[in-house]
Coordinates of C-alpha atoms in Angstrom, one line a residue:
M170 CA 64.9 10.7 -41.8
D171 CA 68.0 8.5 -41.2
D172 CA 71.4 9.1 -42.9
T173 CA 70.7 6.5 -45.6
Q174 CA 67.4 8.1 -46.6
T175 CA 69.0 11.6 -46.6
L176 CA 71.8 10.4 -48.9
H177 CA 69.3 8.7 -51.2
A178 CA 67.2 11.9 -51.5
M179 CA 70.2 14.1 -52.1
G180 CA 71.4 11.7 -54.8
L181 CA 68.0 11.8 -56.5
D182 CA 68.0 15.6 -56.2
D183 CA 71.4 15.8 -57.8
A184 CA 70.2 13.6 -60.7
Y185 CA 67.9 16.3 -62.0
H186 CA 69.3 18.9 -64.3
V187 CA 68.0 22.4 -63.7
E188 CA 67.1 24.1 -67.0
R189 CA 66.1 27.3 -65.4
T190 CA 64.7 28.8 -62.2
L191 CA 61.0 29.7 -62.6
A192 CA 60.5 31.4 -59.2
D193 CA 62.2 31.9 -55.8
G194 CA 60.2 33.2 -52.9
P195 CA 59.1 32.5 -49.3
S196 CA 57.0 29.5 -50.4
G197 CA 60.0 27.8 -52.0
V198 CA 62.1 27.5 -55.1
T199 CA 60.4 26.4 -58.4
E200 CA 62.6 25.0 -61.2
L201 CA 62.2 23.6 -64.6
V202 CA 64.2 20.3 -64.6
T203 CA 65.0 17.3 -66.8
L204 CA 66.1 13.8 -65.8
D205 CA 68.4 11.8 -68.2
G206 CA 66.7 13.5 -71.1
A207 CA 63.2 12.9 -69.8
G208 CA 60.9 15.8 -69.0
P209 CA 60.7 18.7 -68.6
F210 CA 59.3 18.6 -65.1
V211 CA 58.5 21.2 -62.5
R212 CA 60.4 20.8 -59.3
K213 CA 59.3 22.7 -56.2
K214 CA 61.5 22.8 -53.1
I215 CA 59.3 23.8 -50.2
P216 CA 60.6 24.8 -46.7
L217 CA 59.9 22.0 -44.2
R218 CA 57.8 24.3 -42.0
L219 CA 55.5 25.0 -45.0
A220 CA 55.5 21.4 -46.3
R221 CA 52.0 19.8 -46.8
R222 CA 53.0 16.3 -47.3
R223 CA 49.6 14.8 -47.0
L224 CA 48.1 17.2 -49.6
W225 CA 50.7 16.3 -52.2
S226 CA 50.4 12.6 -51.4
T227 CA 46.6 12.9 -51.9
L228 CA 47.2 14.9 -55.1
A229 CA 49.4 12.1 -56.4
D230 CA 46.4 9.7 -56.1
C231 CA 44.3 12.0 -58.4
T232 CA 44.0 10.6 -62.0
S233 CA 42.4 13.5 -63.8
P234 CA 44.5 14.7 -66.8
R235 CA 43.3 18.3 -65.8
L236 CA 45.6 18.2 -62.7
P237 CA 49.4 18.0 -62.5
R238 CA 50.7 14.5 -62.4
V239 CA 53.1 14.1 -59.4
E240 CA 56.2 12.2 -60.5
A241 CA 58.1 12.1 -57.2
T242 CA 58.2 13.5 -53.7
Y243 CA 61.3 13.3 -51.4
E244 CA 62.7 15.1 -48.4
L245 CA 66.0 17.0 -48.0
P246 CA 67.4 18.1 -44.7
D247 CA 65.7 21.6 -45.1
R248 CA 63.3 21.1 -48.0
F249 CA 60.3 19.0 -49.0
V250 CA 60.5 18.4 -52.7
V251 CA 57.8 17.7 -55.2
V252 CA 58.4 16.9 -58.9
Y253 CA 55.5 17.0 -61.4
D254 CA 54.7 17.3 -65.0
Y255 CA 55.3 20.5 -66.9
V256 CA 52.4 21.5 -69.2
P257 CA 53.2 23.9 -72.1
G258 CA 50.6 26.5 -72.7
V259 CA 49.3 29.9 -71.6
T260 CA 47.3 31.0 -68.7
L261 CA 43.6 31.6 -69.2
E262 CA 44.2 35.2 -68.3
R263 CA 46.6 35.7 -71.2
H264 CA 44.5 33.6 -73.5
V265 CA 41.5 35.9 -73.0
A266 CA 43.8 39.0 -73.1
G267 CA 45.0 37.8 -76.5
H268 CA 41.7 36.7 -78.0
G269 CA 39.1 38.9 -76.2
R270 CA 36.0 37.5 -74.6
L271 CA 35.4 33.9 -75.5
A272 CA 32.6 32.5 -77.5
A273 CA 30.0 30.6 -75.4
P274 CA 31.0 27.1 -76.7
E275 CA 34.7 27.6 -75.8
A276 CA 34.0 29.2 -72.5
T277 CA 31.6 26.3 -71.6
A278 CA 34.1 23.7 -72.6
I279 CA 36.8 25.2 -70.4
A280 CA 34.4 25.5 -67.5
V281 CA 33.4 21.9 -67.9
Q282 CA 37.0 20.9 -67.8
L283 CA 37.5 22.9 -64.7
C284 CA 34.6 21.0 -63.1
E285 CA 36.3 17.8 -64.0
A286 CA 39.6 18.9 -62.3
V287 CA 37.9 20.3 -59.2
G288 CA 35.5 17.3 -59.0
E289 CA 38.6 15.0 -58.8
L290 CA 40.0 17.1 -56.0
H291 CA 36.7 17.1 -54.1
A292 CA 36.5 13.3 -54.5
H293 CA 39.8 13.1 -52.7
G294 CA 38.8 15.6 -50.0
I295 CA 40.7 18.7 -51.3
I296 CA 39.2 22.2 -51.8
H297 CA 41.3 24.3 -54.2
R298 CA 40.1 27.8 -53.0
D299 CA 41.9 29.7 -55.7
V300 CA 40.4 28.8 -59.1
T301 CA 41.3 31.9 -61.2
P302 CA 42.4 32.7 -64.8
T303 CA 46.0 32.9 -63.7
N304 CA 45.8 29.4 -62.2
V305 CA 44.4 27.7 -65.3
I306 CA 46.7 26.7 -68.1
I307 CA 45.3 26.4 -71.7
A308 CA 47.3 23.7 -73.4
A309 CA 46.7 21.8 -76.7
D310 CA 44.5 19.3 -74.9
G311 CA 42.4 21.9 -73.0
A312 CA 42.4 23.4 -69.5
H313 CA 44.7 22.4 -66.6
L314 CA 44.3 23.6 -63.1
I315 CA 47.4 24.5 -61.1
D316 CA 48.6 26.3 -57.9
F317 CA 47.6 24.5 -54.7
G318 CA 49.2 27.1 -52.4
I319 CA 46.0 27.7 -50.4
A320 CA 44.2 24.4 -51.0
R321 CA 43.1 22.5 -47.9
E322 CA 41.9 19.1 -47.0
H323 CA 38.3 18.9 -46.0
A324 CA 37.2 15.6 -44.7
G325 CA 33.6 16.6 -44.8
I326 CA 33.6 16.4 -48.6
V327 CA 34.1 12.7 -48.7
A328 CA 33.3 11.5 -45.2
G329 CA 30.5 13.8 -44.1
G330 CA 32.7 15.3 -41.4
A331 CA 31.6 18.4 -39.5
A332 CA 32.8 21.7 -40.9
R333 CA 34.8 24.0 -38.7
A334 CA 33.0 27.1 -37.5
R335 CA 35.2 29.2 -39.8
D336 CA 38.6 29.0 -41.5
T337 CA 41.7 30.2 -39.7
T338 CA 43.0 32.1 -42.7
T339 CA 41.2 34.5 -45.0
L340 CA 42.9 33.9 -48.4
G341 CA 41.9 33.9 -52.0
T342 CA 42.1 36.1 -55.1
W343 CA 40.1 39.3 -55.1
G344 CA 37.2 39.0 -57.5
Y345 CA 37.2 35.2 -57.5
A346 CA 37.2 34.3 -53.8
A347 CA 33.8 33.4 -52.4
P348 CA 32.3 35.5 -49.5
E349 CA 33.0 32.8 -47.0
Q350 CA 36.8 33.1 -47.7
Y351 CA 36.6 36.5 -45.9
G352 CA 36.0 34.7 -42.6
F353 CA 32.2 34.7 -42.6
A354 CA 31.7 31.0 -42.8
P355 CA 33.8 27.8 -43.4
T356 CA 34.9 27.0 -47.0
D357 CA 33.7 23.8 -48.6
A358 CA 33.0 22.4 -52.1
R359 CA 30.6 25.3 -52.9
T360 CA 33.5 27.7 -52.5
D361 CA 35.1 26.2 -55.7
V362 CA 31.7 26.3 -57.4
Y363 CA 31.6 30.1 -56.8
A364 CA 35.1 30.5 -58.3
I365 CA 34.3 28.5 -61.4
G366 CA 31.3 30.7 -61.9
R367 CA 33.4 33.8 -61.7
V368 CA 35.9 32.3 -64.1
L369 CA 33.1 31.6 -66.5
G370 CA 31.8 35.1 -66.2
F371 CA 35.4 36.4 -66.9
M372 CA 35.6 34.3 -70.1
L373 CA 32.2 35.4 -71.3
T374 CA 32.7 39.1 -70.7
G375 CA 36.5 39.5 -71.0
V376 CA 36.3 41.6 -67.8
D377 CA 38.0 40.7 -64.6
P378 CA 35.4 40.4 -61.8
S379 CA 37.5 42.5 -59.5
D380 CA 36.4 45.5 -61.7
T381 CA 33.0 45.1 -60.2
A382 CA 31.2 47.9 -62.0
T383 CA 32.4 47.1 -65.5
Y384 CA 32.1 43.3 -64.9
G385 CA 28.5 43.7 -63.7
R386 CA 27.5 45.8 -66.7
A387 CA 29.2 43.4 -69.2
L388 CA 27.5 40.4 -67.6
A389 CA 24.1 42.0 -67.8
D390 CA 24.6 43.0 -71.4
A391 CA 22.1 41.0 -73.4
A392 CA 24.5 41.1 -76.4
T393 CA 27.4 39.4 -74.4
P394 CA 26.7 36.1 -72.7
P395 CA 23.7 33.9 -73.6
P396 CA 20.9 34.2 -71.1
A397 CA 21.2 30.5 -70.1
L398 CA 24.9 30.9 -69.2
R399 CA 24.3 34.2 -67.5
A400 CA 21.9 32.4 -65.2
V401 CA 24.5 29.7 -64.5
V402 CA 27.0 32.3 -63.5
A403 CA 24.4 34.1 -61.3
K404 CA 23.5 30.9 -59.5
A405 CA 27.0 29.6 -59.1
C406 CA 28.0 33.0 -57.6
A407 CA 25.2 33.4 -55.2
F408 CA 26.2 35.1 -51.9
E409 CA 24.7 32.3 -49.8
P410 CA 26.4 28.9 -50.4
S411 CA 23.0 27.2 -50.0
A412 CA 21.7 29.1 -53.0
R413 CA 24.5 27.8 -55.3
M414 CA 24.9 24.5 -57.0
Q415 CA 25.9 22.2 -54.1
T416 CA 28.6 20.3 -56.1
V417 CA 30.7 20.8 -59.2
R418 CA 28.8 17.8 -60.7
E419 CA 25.6 19.9 -60.5
L420 CA 27.4 22.9 -62.0
R421 CA 28.7 20.7 -64.8
D422 CA 25.2 19.4 -65.5
E423 CA 23.8 22.9 -65.7
L424 CA 26.6 24.0 -68.0
E425 CA 25.8 21.1 -70.4
R426 CA 22.1 21.9 -70.2
A427 CA 22.8 25.6 -71.0
E428 CA 25.0 24.6 -73.9
R429 CA 22.2 22.4 -75.3
G430 CA 19.9 25.5 -75.1
A431 CA 17.5 24.0 -72.6
E432 CA 15.1 26.3 -70.9
G433 CA 16.0 27.2 -67.3
V434 CA 19.0 26.0 -65.4
A435 CA 17.6 23.7 -62.8
P436 CA 20.0 20.9 -61.7
S437 CA 20.1 18.0 -64.1
A438 CA 19.2 14.6 -62.8
G439 CA 20.9 12.9 -65.8
G440 CA 24.0 10.7 -65.8
P441 CA 27.6 11.8 -66.0
V442 CA 28.5 14.0 -68.9
A443 CA 31.9 13.5 -70.5
A444 CA 34.2 16.4 -70.4
S445 CA 34.8 18.3 -73.7
T446 CA 37.8 17.2 -75.6
S447 CA 37.9 20.1 -78.1
T448 CA 41.4 21.5 -78.7
I449 CA 41.9 25.1 -77.5
A450 CA 44.8 26.8 -79.2
G451 CA 47.1 29.1 -77.2
D452 CA 49.1 32.0 -78.5
G453 CA 52.4 30.2 -78.6
T454 CA 53.7 31.6 -75.3
V455 CA 55.2 28.9 -73.0
G456 CA 53.5 28.4 -69.6
A457 CA 53.9 25.9 -66.8
S458 CA 51.6 23.9 -64.6
A459 CA 53.4 25.1 -61.5
P460 CA 52.1 26.9 -58.4
T461 CA 54.8 29.5 -59.2
G462 CA 56.1 29.1 -62.7
A463 CA 57.1 30.7 -66.0
V464 CA 53.6 32.0 -66.5
R465 CA 52.5 34.9 -64.3
R466 CA 51.8 33.8 -60.8
V467 CA 49.3 35.4 -58.5
P468 CA 51.3 37.9 -56.6
A469 CA 51.3 37.6 -52.9
S470 CA 50.1 41.1 -52.7
R471 CA 46.8 40.1 -54.4
R472 CA 46.1 37.5 -51.8
I473 CA 43.2 38.7 -49.8
V474 CA 43.9 39.8 -46.2
A475 CA 40.5 40.5 -44.7
W476 CA 39.7 42.0 -41.2
T477 CA 36.3 42.2 -39.7
T478 CA 34.6 42.7 -36.4
A479 CA 32.2 40.3 -34.7
G480 CA 29.5 43.0 -35.1
L481 CA 29.9 43.1 -38.9
V482 CA 29.6 39.4 -39.2
A483 CA 26.5 39.5 -37.1
L484 CA 25.1 42.2 -39.3
L485 CA 25.8 40.2 -42.4
L486 CA 24.2 37.0 -41.1
A487 CA 21.2 38.6 -39.3
G488 CA 20.4 41.4 -41.8
G489 CA 20.8 39.3 -45.0
I490 CA 23.2 41.7 -46.5
G491 CA 24.6 40.5 -49.8
Y492 CA 28.1 40.6 -51.2
V493 CA 27.9 44.4 -51.3
A494 CA 28.9 44.2 -47.6
V495 CA 32.2 42.6 -48.4
R496 CA 33.8 45.9 -49.5
L497 CA 37.2 45.4 -51.0
S498 CA 37.1 48.0 -53.7
A499 CA 36.3 51.7 -53.6
G500 CA 38.1 54.8 -54.4
D501 CA 38.8 57.9 -56.5
A502 CA 42.3 57.5 -58.0
S503 CA 42.4 61.2 -58.7
S504 CA 42.5 61.9 -55.0
A505 CA 45.0 59.1 -54.2
S506 CA 48.4 59.8 -52.8
S507 CA 51.3 58.2 -54.7
A508 CA 55.0 57.8 -55.1
T509 CA 57.2 56.5 -57.9
S510 CA 60.4 54.6 -57.4
R511 CA 63.1 53.0 -59.6
P512 CA 64.8 49.6 -59.2
S513 CA 67.6 48.4 -56.9
T514 CA 68.0 51.8 -55.1
G515 CA 64.5 51.3 -53.7
G516 CA 61.7 53.9 -53.3
D517 CA 62.5 57.5 -53.2
G518 CA 60.8 57.9 -49.8
T519 CA 58.5 60.5 -51.3
S520 CA 55.8 61.7 -48.9
S521 CA 52.3 61.4 -50.0
D522 CA 52.1 65.2 -50.2
E523 CA 54.5 65.1 -53.1
G524 CA 53.0 62.2 -55.0
A525 CA 52.0 62.4 -58.6
T526 CA 48.5 61.6 -59.7
G527 CA 48.0 57.8 -59.9
A528 CA 46.7 55.8 -62.8
D529 CA 43.0 55.3 -62.9
G530 CA 42.6 52.2 -60.8
S531 CA 39.2 53.0 -59.3
H532 CA 36.7 50.1 -58.9
D533 CA 33.1 50.0 -57.9
S534 CA 32.7 48.5 -54.5
T535 CA 29.2 47.0 -54.6
G536 CA 29.8 43.4 -55.6
D537 CA 28.1 42.6 -58.9
S538 CA 25.9 45.7 -58.9
T539 CA 26.6 48.8 -60.9
G540 CA 26.1 51.2 -57.9
G541 CA 28.9 52.5 -55.8
A542 CA 29.6 53.6 -52.3
D543 CA 30.5 57.2 -51.4
T544 CA 34.2 57.9 -50.8
V545 CA 35.3 60.1 -48.0
E546 CA 35.9 63.8 -48.9
H547 CA 39.5 63.7 -47.6
N548 CA 41.7 60.6 -47.9
P549 CA 42.9 59.8 -44.3
L550 CA 45.6 57.5 -45.6
E551 CA 49.0 58.8 -46.5
L552 CA 51.9 56.9 -48.2
V553 CA 54.8 57.7 -45.9
E554 CA 57.5 55.8 -47.9
S555 CA 57.8 52.9 -50.3
G556 CA 60.5 51.0 -52.1
W557 CA 61.2 47.9 -54.1
S558 CA 63.6 45.6 -56.0
A559 CA 63.2 42.9 -58.6
E560 CA 66.2 40.5 -58.4
N561 CA 64.2 37.7 -60.1
G562 CA 61.9 39.9 -62.2
Y563 CA 59.1 40.0 -59.7
V564 CA 58.8 43.2 -57.7
E565 CA 59.3 42.7 -53.9
Y566 CA 58.2 45.9 -52.2
A567 CA 57.5 47.4 -48.8
L568 CA 55.5 50.5 -47.9
A569 CA 54.2 52.5 -44.9
L570 CA 50.7 53.8 -44.6
R571 CA 49.7 56.4 -42.1
N572 CA 46.1 56.8 -40.9
T573 CA 45.7 60.6 -40.2
D574 CA 42.2 60.0 -38.8
T575 CA 42.6 60.0 -35.0
T576 CA 39.2 58.5 -34.2
H577 CA 38.5 56.0 -37.0
A578 CA 40.4 52.9 -38.2
V579 CA 40.5 52.3 -42.0
Q580 CA 39.6 48.7 -43.1
F581 CA 40.6 47.2 -46.4
P582 CA 43.1 50.0 -47.4
K583 CA 44.2 49.6 -51.1
V584 CA 47.3 50.7 -52.9
T585 CA 47.5 50.6 -56.7
I586 CA 50.9 49.4 -57.8
T587 CA 51.8 50.2 -61.4
G588 CA 55.0 49.0 -63.1
R589 CA 56.2 50.9 -66.2
A590 CA 58.8 50.2 -68.9
A591 CA 61.5 52.7 -69.8
D592 CA 59.3 54.2 -72.4
G593 CA 56.6 54.8 -69.8
S594 CA 54.2 52.1 -71.0
V595 CA 52.4 50.1 -68.4
M596 CA 53.8 46.6 -67.8
F597 CA 51.5 45.6 -64.9
A598 CA 49.0 47.1 -62.4
D599 CA 47.9 45.5 -59.2
T600 CA 45.7 46.7 -56.3
P601 CA 46.5 44.7 -53.2
V602 CA 44.2 45.0 -50.2
F603 CA 46.0 45.5 -46.8
P604 CA 44.9 44.8 -43.2
L605 CA 43.2 47.4 -41.1
V606 CA 45.1 50.5 -40.0
F607 CA 44.1 51.8 -36.6
A608 CA 43.4 55.4 -35.9
G609 CA 46.6 57.5 -35.8
E610 CA 48.7 54.5 -36.7
T611 CA 51.6 54.1 -39.2
A612 CA 51.8 50.6 -40.4
Y613 CA 54.3 48.8 -42.6
F614 CA 53.3 46.2 -45.2
S615 CA 55.1 44.3 -48.0
G616 CA 54.2 42.1 -50.9
Q617 CA 55.0 40.9 -54.4
S618 CA 53.8 42.2 -57.7
G619 CA 54.7 42.2 -61.4
D620 CA 54.8 39.6 -64.1
G621 CA 58.4 38.3 -63.9
E622 CA 59.9 41.0 -66.1
Q623 CA 61.7 43.8 -64.2
P624 CA 60.1 47.3 -64.7
A625 CA 62.0 50.5 -65.0
T626 CA 59.8 52.3 -62.4
V627 CA 57.1 51.4 -60.0
E628 CA 54.4 53.8 -58.8
F629 CA 52.5 53.4 -55.5
S630 CA 49.1 55.2 -55.3
V631 CA 46.9 55.1 -52.2
E632 CA 43.2 54.7 -53.0
T633 CA 40.6 56.8 -51.2
P634 CA 38.5 54.5 -48.9
A635 CA 34.7 54.3 -48.9
S636 CA 33.0 56.2 -46.1
D637 CA 31.8 52.9 -44.5
D638 CA 35.3 51.6 -44.4
L639 CA 36.0 54.1 -41.6
L640 CA 35.4 52.2 -38.4
D641 CA 35.2 53.0 -34.7
T642 CA 36.9 49.8 -33.4
G643 CA 36.7 50.8 -29.8
G644 CA 40.3 49.9 -29.3
A645 CA 43.5 48.9 -31.0
E646 CA 46.4 46.4 -30.9
S647 CA 50.1 47.0 -31.0
Y648 CA 53.1 44.7 -31.0
G649 CA 56.8 45.0 -30.2
V650 CA 59.6 43.1 -31.9
H651 CA 62.8 42.2 -30.1
D652 CA 65.9 39.9 -30.1
V653 CA 66.0 39.9 -33.9
K654 CA 69.0 38.1 -35.4
E655 CA 70.2 37.8 -39.0
R656 CA 71.5 34.3 -40.0
K657 CA 73.0 33.2 -43.3
T658 CA 71.8 29.8 -44.5
D659 CA 72.6 27.4 -47.3
L660 CA 71.8 28.3 -51.0
D661 CA 72.6 32.0 -50.2
G662 CA 69.6 32.4 -48.0
V663 CA 69.2 34.7 -45.1
T664 CA 66.8 34.0 -42.1
F665 CA 65.7 36.8 -39.9
G666 CA 64.4 35.5 -36.6
G667 CA 63.2 37.0 -33.3
E668 CA 60.2 37.4 -31.0
V669 CA 57.1 39.5 -31.2
T670 CA 55.3 40.7 -28.0
A671 CA 51.7 41.8 -27.7
D672 CA 52.0 45.2 -26.0
R673 CA 48.4 46.3 -26.4
D674 CA 45.3 44.2 -27.0
D675 CA 42.1 46.0 -26.2
D676 CA 39.9 43.0 -27.0
N677 CA 41.7 41.0 -24.3
G678 CA 42.8 38.2 -26.6
K679 CA 39.2 37.4 -27.8
G680 CA 40.2 37.6 -31.4
V681 CA 37.7 40.3 -32.3
Y682 CA 40.3 42.0 -34.3
T683 CA 42.3 39.0 -35.6
D684 CA 43.7 35.6 -34.8
D685 CA 47.0 36.3 -36.5
I686 CA 49.5 39.1 -36.9
I687 CA 51.8 40.1 -39.7
V688 CA 55.5 40.4 -39.2
T689 CA 57.1 42.6 -41.9
L690 CA 60.7 42.6 -42.8
V691 CA 62.0 45.9 -44.4
L692 CA 65.5 46.1 -45.9
R693 CA 67.2 49.4 -46.6
D694 CA 70.2 50.5 -48.6
K695 CA 73.0 52.7 -47.2
T696 CA 71.0 55.8 -47.9
G697 CA 68.1 54.5 -45.8
R698 CA 65.8 53.9 -48.8
I699 CA 63.6 50.7 -48.8
V700 CA 64.8 48.1 -51.3
F701 CA 62.9 44.9 -50.2
G702 CA 60.0 43.7 -48.1
R703 CA 58.7 40.3 -46.9
N704 CA 55.7 39.3 -44.7
E705 CA 55.3 36.4 -42.4
Y706 CA 52.1 35.5 -40.6
V707 CA 52.3 34.5 -36.9
A708 CA 49.7 33.3 -34.5
K709 CA 48.6 36.2 -32.2
P710 CA 50.3 36.0 -28.8
A711 CA 48.3 36.8 -25.7
K712 CA 48.8 40.2 -24.2
G713 CA 52.1 40.6 -22.4
T714 CA 53.5 37.4 -23.9
S715 CA 55.8 36.7 -26.9
R716 CA 55.9 34.4 -29.9
A717 CA 58.9 33.4 -31.9
F718 CA 59.0 34.0 -35.7
S719 CA 61.4 33.6 -38.6
I720 CA 61.4 35.0 -42.1
E721 CA 63.3 33.0 -44.7
T722 CA 64.6 34.9 -47.7
Y723 CA 66.7 34.3 -50.9
D724 CA 68.2 36.3 -53.7
L725 CA 68.2 39.6 -51.7
P726 CA 69.3 42.9 -53.1
A727 CA 72.2 44.7 -51.6
Y728 CA 71.2 46.1 -48.2
A729 CA 72.8 48.0 -45.4
S730 CA 70.2 47.6 -42.6
Y731 CA 67.1 45.8 -41.7
E732 CA 64.1 46.3 -39.5
I733 CA 61.0 44.3 -38.6
H734 CA 57.5 45.6 -37.8
A735 CA 54.5 43.7 -36.5
H736 CA 50.8 44.6 -37.1
T737 CA 47.3 43.2 -36.8
A738 CA 46.6 40.9 -39.8

């Protein structure tokens, strides 16, 4: 940009009046703004290195009322800015929480509206990849799809382009992400078909699919969803993409057919079906059509970080193993190690040996079946330390996990994070899945949790892994961090930059373990307790070489020291 363009953009930016800040995190600042009495609008300021200009430009060309309408985009010296309509309402997650499982006509109407929104995205070559109840706003005129944080352009949808062998990142929301989002195959339009099917199952049962055992039983209950809709869910959520509806148009046709009570759920060959226009009332709570807004956003800690070996992929593809093989949930909370910490002073650094019994966060680990995998007799994972702060209401935490098994790595380790109010009542509970921890290793991770309201205490409870989550990896990776500098930036930001070096890489850079690494910032107060954590993903450097990184932060708690750890992603 030249100076004239910069001044013009800064003038436009100053013209907006900030009503309140909705969120502030590594992906940008999200605000509720007005302009000369017009609005409100949502304004998101995205760091330039994360800006996806073409995606937002394409989204501006979309005309579906089920998608946010982009009002303006402009660029500041350090930020790419997007302004789009604010939609008052509640998330589908809260709508179901307040009303219970939805009646078939209402659930079908919302699913059809999601097909309309996703179909518009696909027509413009965009895959959403995170259609979940927290990313759907229920407003007076129906459902609106939000949050394009992990959406990606896919030329093959509209131009018949060849799909990549696999995606470079393994992201999604546990329970709604399709199997291919765990790195087993490339994502495409059928990935969103899977997610809509899962959302439909959630609406019909009132049970989050991440609780696989309870969800599977509720979906199979003849007294819950109508058989025709149950069949739609089953087909949309097939493990193999080729067994699903191939487009959201086909899914929409089958939803309409099921609603009419037709026998079977074969794809309809009829013409287009208009989206339902029935009004769906909320509970009065104000929401926002923002990737990170006034409604609860999907915490970064719930984004799926998956690790797998080439042998596991081969087993899945050659052996025809179903979704049961993608094991992201197992455990016996009664044998979990845990710690409780309070705000601003960080965690208490309690060793796992002193932890209190965790809340019952156990889940079945066999996909949609009601069976379960055996857990190990002794949990090899120990919670070494943990801590958190909540400057903006959302909990920013860091923790260290030690794998006491000296021969086996632990894949998909899980920690249940429970926030409680002063009276001890539960405010939120999340169970993030972390990357593999090698044999004998202590690894630091961080994330975000909560619902925007600061809890009085936060408990961290390590879940017991399933027996088949103990792996003989045949090697390990390790990384060193050096030349780290702390630099103050505008808007009270702090950037921590440095270099990370691959010290050990037993797969010789072939990417068997991972293509990326996680660089984790840990802040401590003057007593040495953790008060903040933040992750940054960096492309894996070759053995013996280094790669630069930077971690941008805002609204930090008071801290006396910082450290940075690097680990296989």
